[in-house]
Tab-separated table of C-alpha atoms and ligand atoms in Angstrom:
chain	number	residue	atom	x	y	z
T	1	MET	CA	-13.773	-15.597	5.990
T	2	SER	CA	-16.735	-15.492	8.464
T	3	PRO	CA	-18.734	-12.841	9.869
T	4	GLN	CA	-18.714	-12.499	13.695
T	5	GLN	CA	-20.014	-10.442	16.493
T	6	LEU	CA	-18.101	-9.231	19.475
T	7	GLN	CA	-20.296	-8.640	22.576
T	8	LEU	CA	-19.146	-5.680	24.645
T	9	PRO	CA	-19.997	-5.388	28.377
T	10	ASP	CA	-22.290	-2.576	27.757
T	11	GLY	CA	-24.582	-4.887	25.471
T	12	SER	CA	-23.560	-3.411	22.261
T	13	ARG	CA	-21.950	-5.448	19.634
T	14	ILE	CA	-19.238	-5.021	17.103
T	15	PRO	CA	-19.480	-6.981	14.055
T	16	TYR	CA	-16.306	-8.237	12.417
T	17	ILE	CA	-14.996	-10.398	9.660
T	18	LEU	CA	-12.783	-13.299	10.921
T	19	GLN	CA	-9.998	-14.512	8.612
T	20	ARG	CA	-8.096	-17.590	9.662
T	21	ARG	CA	-4.456	-17.209	8.594
T	22	ALA	CA	-1.076	-19.190	8.918
T	23	ARG	CA	0.238	-16.438	11.269
T	24	ARG	CA	1.204	-16.312	14.898
T	25	THR	CA	-0.277	-12.971	15.836
T	26	VAL	CA	-3.576	-11.455	15.564
T	27	GLY	CA	-3.952	-8.660	13.147
T	28	LEU	CA	-6.632	-6.022	13.258
T	29	ARG	CA	-7.634	-3.688	10.352
T	30	ILE	CA	-10.512	-1.306	9.529
T	31	SER	CA	-11.754	-1.961	5.884
T	32	ALA	CA	-14.760	-0.319	4.073
T	33	GLU	CA	-16.678	-3.359	5.404
T	34	GLY	CA	-15.772	-2.690	9.058
T	35	LEU	CA	-13.455	-4.550	11.362
T	36	VAL	CA	-11.383	-7.382	9.808
T	37	VAL	CA	-9.511	-9.730	12.065
T	38	ASN	CA	-6.811	-12.029	10.923
T	39	ALA	CA	-6.178	-14.747	13.514
T	40	PRO	CA	-3.876	-17.775	13.694
T	41	VAL	CA	-5.716	-20.940	12.596
T	42	ARG	CA	-5.674	-22.564	16.046
T	43	LEU	CA	-6.515	-19.670	18.243
T	44	SER	CA	-9.859	-20.237	20.127
T	45	ILE	CA	-12.730	-17.714	19.606
T	46	LYS	CA	-12.756	-17.233	23.328
T	47	THR	CA	-9.195	-16.220	23.556
T	48	LEU	CA	-9.441	-14.126	20.469
T	49	GLU	CA	-12.456	-12.263	21.764
T	50	THR	CA	-10.905	-11.657	25.092
T	51	MET	CA	-8.048	-9.826	23.277
T	52	LEU	CA	-10.503	-7.973	20.991
T	53	LEU	CA	-12.321	-6.730	24.285
T	54	SER	CA	-9.149	-5.463	25.509
T	55	LYS	CA	-8.766	-3.417	22.410
T	56	ALA	CA	-12.407	-2.355	22.153
T	57	GLY	CA	-11.685	1.301	22.738
T	58	TRP	CA	-9.141	1.342	20.018
T	59	ILE	CA	-11.403	-0.552	17.656
T	60	GLN	CA	-14.285	1.795	18.280
T	61	SER	CA	-12.600	4.874	17.814
T	62	LYS	CA	-10.964	3.630	14.484
T	63	LEU	CA	-14.497	2.662	13.252
T	64	GLN	CA	-15.784	6.076	14.276
T	65	ALA	CA	-13.071	7.853	12.401
T	66	ARG	CA	-13.563	5.700	9.355
T	67	GLN	CA	-17.224	6.732	9.487
T	68	ASP	CA	-16.332	10.438	9.976
T	69	HIS	CA	-13.925	10.491	7.244
T	70	PRO	CA	-14.808	7.956	4.605
T	71	ALA	CA	-11.833	6.974	2.254
T	72	PRO	CA	-12.279	8.747	-1.060
T	73	VAL	CA	-13.226	6.368	-3.842
T	74	MET	CA	-11.548	6.340	-7.349
T	75	HIS	CA	-14.032	7.163	-10.127
T	76	TRP	CA	-12.746	5.618	-13.321
T	77	GLN	CA	-13.692	8.174	-15.822
T	78	SER	CA	-12.359	11.213	-17.645
T	79	GLY	CA	-11.559	14.110	-15.623
T	80	ALA	CA	-10.500	11.984	-12.629
T	81	SER	CA	-7.113	12.897	-11.060
T	82	VAL	CA	-4.393	10.386	-10.622
T	83	LEU	CA	-0.927	10.871	-9.147
T	84	LEU	CA	2.333	9.782	-10.752
T	85	LEU	CA	5.677	10.629	-9.005
T	86	GLY	CA	3.910	13.232	-7.117
T	87	GLU	CA	2.461	14.981	-10.162
T	88	THR	CA	-1.414	15.136	-10.634
T	89	LEU	CA	-2.607	13.886	-14.070
T	90	THR	CA	-6.002	13.982	-15.516
T	91	LEU	CA	-7.549	10.773	-16.705
T	92	ASP	CA	-8.502	11.027	-20.293
T	93	ILE	CA	-10.491	7.882	-21.433
T	94	HIS	CA	-11.559	7.398	-24.973
T	95	ASN	CA	-13.068	4.694	-27.076
T	96	ARG	CA	-9.953	3.615	-28.995
T	97	PRO	CA	-9.466	-0.080	-28.824
T	98	ARG	CA	-6.361	-0.008	-30.878
T	99	GLN	CA	-4.496	2.182	-28.568
T	100	ARG	CA	-2.599	-0.351	-26.540
T	101	GLN	CA	-0.385	1.735	-24.485
T	102	VAL	CA	-1.179	4.172	-21.782
T	103	GLN	CA	0.215	7.638	-22.704
T	104	ILE	CA	1.157	10.631	-20.905
T	105	ASP	CA	0.317	13.833	-22.666
T	106	ALA	CA	0.423	17.256	-21.361
T	107	GLY	CA	-0.639	16.452	-17.912
T	108	ARG	CA	-3.216	13.867	-19.191
T	109	LEU	CA	-3.067	10.189	-18.727
T	110	SER	CA	-4.527	8.889	-22.013
T	111	VAL	CA	-6.262	5.598	-21.919
T	112	GLY	CA	-7.852	3.851	-24.992
T	113	VAL	CA	-10.308	1.129	-24.304
T	114	PRO	CA	-13.152	-0.542	-26.485
T	115	ASP	CA	-15.844	0.792	-24.128
T	116	VAL	CA	-15.329	3.862	-21.896
T	117	GLU	CA	-18.408	2.882	-19.688
T	118	ASP	CA	-16.469	-0.435	-18.743
T	119	THR	CA	-14.797	1.161	-15.837
T	120	SER	CA	-13.448	-2.052	-14.543
T	121	ALA	CA	-11.544	-2.508	-17.859
T	122	VAL	CA	-10.332	1.114	-17.560
T	123	ALA	CA	-9.132	0.322	-14.002
T	124	ARG	CA	-7.373	-2.852	-14.949
T	125	LYS	CA	-5.581	-1.175	-17.795
T	126	VAL	CA	-4.322	1.772	-15.540
T	127	LEU	CA	-3.235	-0.266	-12.722
T	128	LEU	CA	-1.295	-2.732	-15.008
T	129	TRP	CA	0.523	0.321	-16.367
T	130	TYR	CA	1.167	1.698	-12.982
T	131	LYS	CA	2.725	-1.653	-11.831
T	132	GLN	CA	4.862	-1.543	-14.976
T	133	GLN	CA	6.066	1.937	-14.353
T	134	ALA	CA	6.730	1.086	-10.688
T	135	GLY	CA	8.761	-2.004	-11.531
T	136	GLN	CA	11.003	-0.024	-13.894
T	137	ASP	CA	11.362	3.060	-11.705
T	138	PHE	CA	11.925	1.191	-8.507
T	139	GLN	CA	14.601	-1.097	-10.082
T	140	ARG	CA	16.519	1.900	-11.131
T	141	ARG	CA	16.588	3.400	-7.641
T	142	LEU	CA	17.412	0.211	-6.008
T	143	GLU	CA	20.466	-0.250	-8.358
T	144	LEU	CA	21.494	3.330	-7.600
T	145	TYR	CA	21.419	3.074	-3.943
T	146	ALA	CA	22.511	-0.385	-3.599
T	147	ALA	CA	25.679	0.786	-5.323
T	148	ARG	CA	26.049	3.691	-2.800
T	149	LEU	CA	25.727	1.126	-0.097
T	150	GLY	CA	28.191	-1.187	-1.639
T	151	VAL	CA	25.943	-4.179	-1.837
T	152	PRO	CA	24.727	-6.165	-4.916
T	153	THR	CA	21.201	-4.977	-6.152
T	154	PRO	CA	18.859	-7.295	-4.386
T	155	PRO	CA	15.889	-8.963	-6.333
T	156	LEU	CA	12.930	-6.735	-6.395
T	157	TYR	CA	9.211	-7.698	-5.942
T	158	LEU	CA	6.106	-5.520	-6.182
T	159	SER	CA	3.703	-5.886	-3.371
T	160	ASN	CA	0.108	-4.742	-2.995
T	161	ALA	CA	0.189	-4.807	0.819
T	162	ARG	CA	-2.369	-2.779	2.523
T	163	SER	CA	-0.384	-1.469	5.348
T	164	ARG	CA	3.375	-1.814	4.358
T	165	TRP	CA	5.235	0.236	1.841
T	166	GLY	CA	8.145	-2.049	1.758
T	167	SER	CA	9.755	-4.971	3.283
T	168	CYS	CA	13.067	-6.772	3.147
T	169	ASN	CA	13.235	-10.557	4.066
T	170	SER	CA	15.988	-12.807	5.397
T	171	ARG	CA	16.877	-14.015	1.963
T	172	GLY	CA	17.660	-10.479	0.965
T	173	GLU	CA	14.547	-10.001	-1.326
T	174	VAL	CA	13.137	-6.325	-1.325
T	175	ARG	CA	9.322	-5.825	-1.833
T	176	LEU	CA	8.121	-2.364	-2.556
T	177	ASN	CA	4.367	-1.495	-2.780
T	178	TRP	CA	3.592	-0.424	-6.509
T	179	ARG	CA	1.473	2.341	-5.037
T	180	LEU	CA	4.470	4.334	-4.051
T	181	ILE	CA	5.069	5.222	-7.760
T	182	GLN	CA	2.192	7.776	-7.133
T	183	ALA	CA	4.429	9.408	-4.399
T	184	PRO	CA	7.116	12.222	-5.061
T	185	ALA	CA	10.639	10.672	-5.991
T	186	HIS	CA	12.054	11.610	-2.662
T	187	ILE	CA	9.594	9.424	-0.717
T	188	ILE	CA	10.299	6.485	-2.874
T	189	ASN	CA	14.014	6.979	-2.438
T	190	TYR	CA	13.600	6.953	1.193
T	191	VAL	CA	11.676	3.620	1.110
T	192	VAL	CA	14.307	2.051	-1.155
T	193	CYS	CA	17.138	3.163	1.196
T	194	HIS	CA	15.055	1.993	4.348
T	195	GLU	CA	14.681	-1.459	2.883
T	196	LEU	CA	18.298	-1.692	1.522
T	197	ALA	CA	19.533	-0.722	5.146
T	198	HIS	CA	17.786	-3.888	6.203
T	199	LEU	CA	20.232	-5.933	4.109
T	200	LYS	CA	22.906	-5.023	6.739
T	201	GLN	CA	20.599	-4.314	9.744
T	202	MET	CA	17.541	-6.786	10.232
T	203	ASN	CA	15.907	-4.375	12.745
T	204	HIS	CA	15.126	-0.934	13.568
T	205	SER	CA	17.846	-0.327	16.074
T	206	PRO	CA	19.888	2.831	16.277
T	207	LYS	CA	22.511	1.260	14.113
T	208	PHE	CA	19.813	0.783	11.381
T	209	TRP	CA	18.715	4.319	11.475
T	210	ALA	CA	22.263	5.674	11.370
T	211	LEU	CA	22.749	3.580	8.175
T	212	VAL	CA	19.545	4.913	6.722
T	213	GLY	CA	20.707	8.456	7.450
T	214	SER	CA	24.063	7.786	5.866
T	215	LEU	CA	22.152	6.869	2.644
T	216	TYR	CA	19.437	9.183	2.768
T	217	PRO	CA	19.991	12.133	5.340
T	218	ASP	CA	16.510	13.627	5.109
T	219	TYR	CA	14.799	10.328	6.078
T	220	LYS	CA	12.714	11.683	8.912
T	221	SER	CA	10.839	14.311	6.753
T	222	ALA	CA	10.375	11.818	3.900
T	223	GLU	CA	8.923	9.222	6.503
T	224	HIS	CA	6.416	11.890	7.857
T	225	ALA	CA	5.328	12.961	4.364
T	226	LEU	CA	4.642	9.286	3.413
T	227	LYS	CA	2.422	8.931	6.536
T	228	GLN	CA	0.731	12.126	5.656
T	229	MET	CA	-0.233	10.982	1.934
T	230	SER	CA	-0.605	7.280	2.825
T	231	ALA	CA	-4.550	7.331	2.514
T	232	GLN	CA	-4.259	9.334	-0.843
T	233	LEU	CA	-1.983	6.479	-2.125
T	234	HIS	CA	-4.658	4.035	-1.300
T	235	VAL	CA	-7.397	5.678	-3.251
T	236	MET	CA	-6.383	4.105	-6.542
T	237	SER	CA	-7.852	0.639	-6.416
T	238	LEU	CA	-10.037	-1.812	-8.766
T	239	GLY	CA	-13.048	-1.111	-6.386
I	1	ZN	ZN1	12.169	-1.271	8.430
């Protein structure tokens, strides 16, 4: 990871963080720290920057948008709101070192920790619980829809990807982003059906979408709703 600067023709500069990765294409993302570029290990800086310059307009508008609408941050303290299956719950944190389990009680997510001021311990405990809920919930949905599609239930892995909600690889393994457990059930069902359909169609062809539609007829509105709430689903983090 190294800080770089892209010099624009008008003399201004865009700072960026360069991360070399075992990949074939260049990936750009706007993070809280600014522009992050993931580039193939052997790509020269010159080639890379020529490519970045061709996208300078897009990069600048994204950076500006981020500045105008900073992503909301999660405050790990009592009273903060969290989402679970589309329902808003209120965090209720107390000094209760012996309360091992996170519990849901009348719209509250109750978390016992040795020290309520230790927000990173609270965050770790809640995130671990969310991932457990996600694993159980997604597994059930995957089994249900795999049966409808007439295929064996594929192995499920949870992911923490920044930009993808799900993926399915050529080995038939399905990855679902644990953050989806915050979304309403119909959105999770859509993503599950989307990835399952890839077991039969490894592409986004009309045949693929027809298959998705046969499993999950209302997929268009679910896909739209997921885009709408995407930023919200990323609020919950350790940071
Ligand atoms: Zn897909």
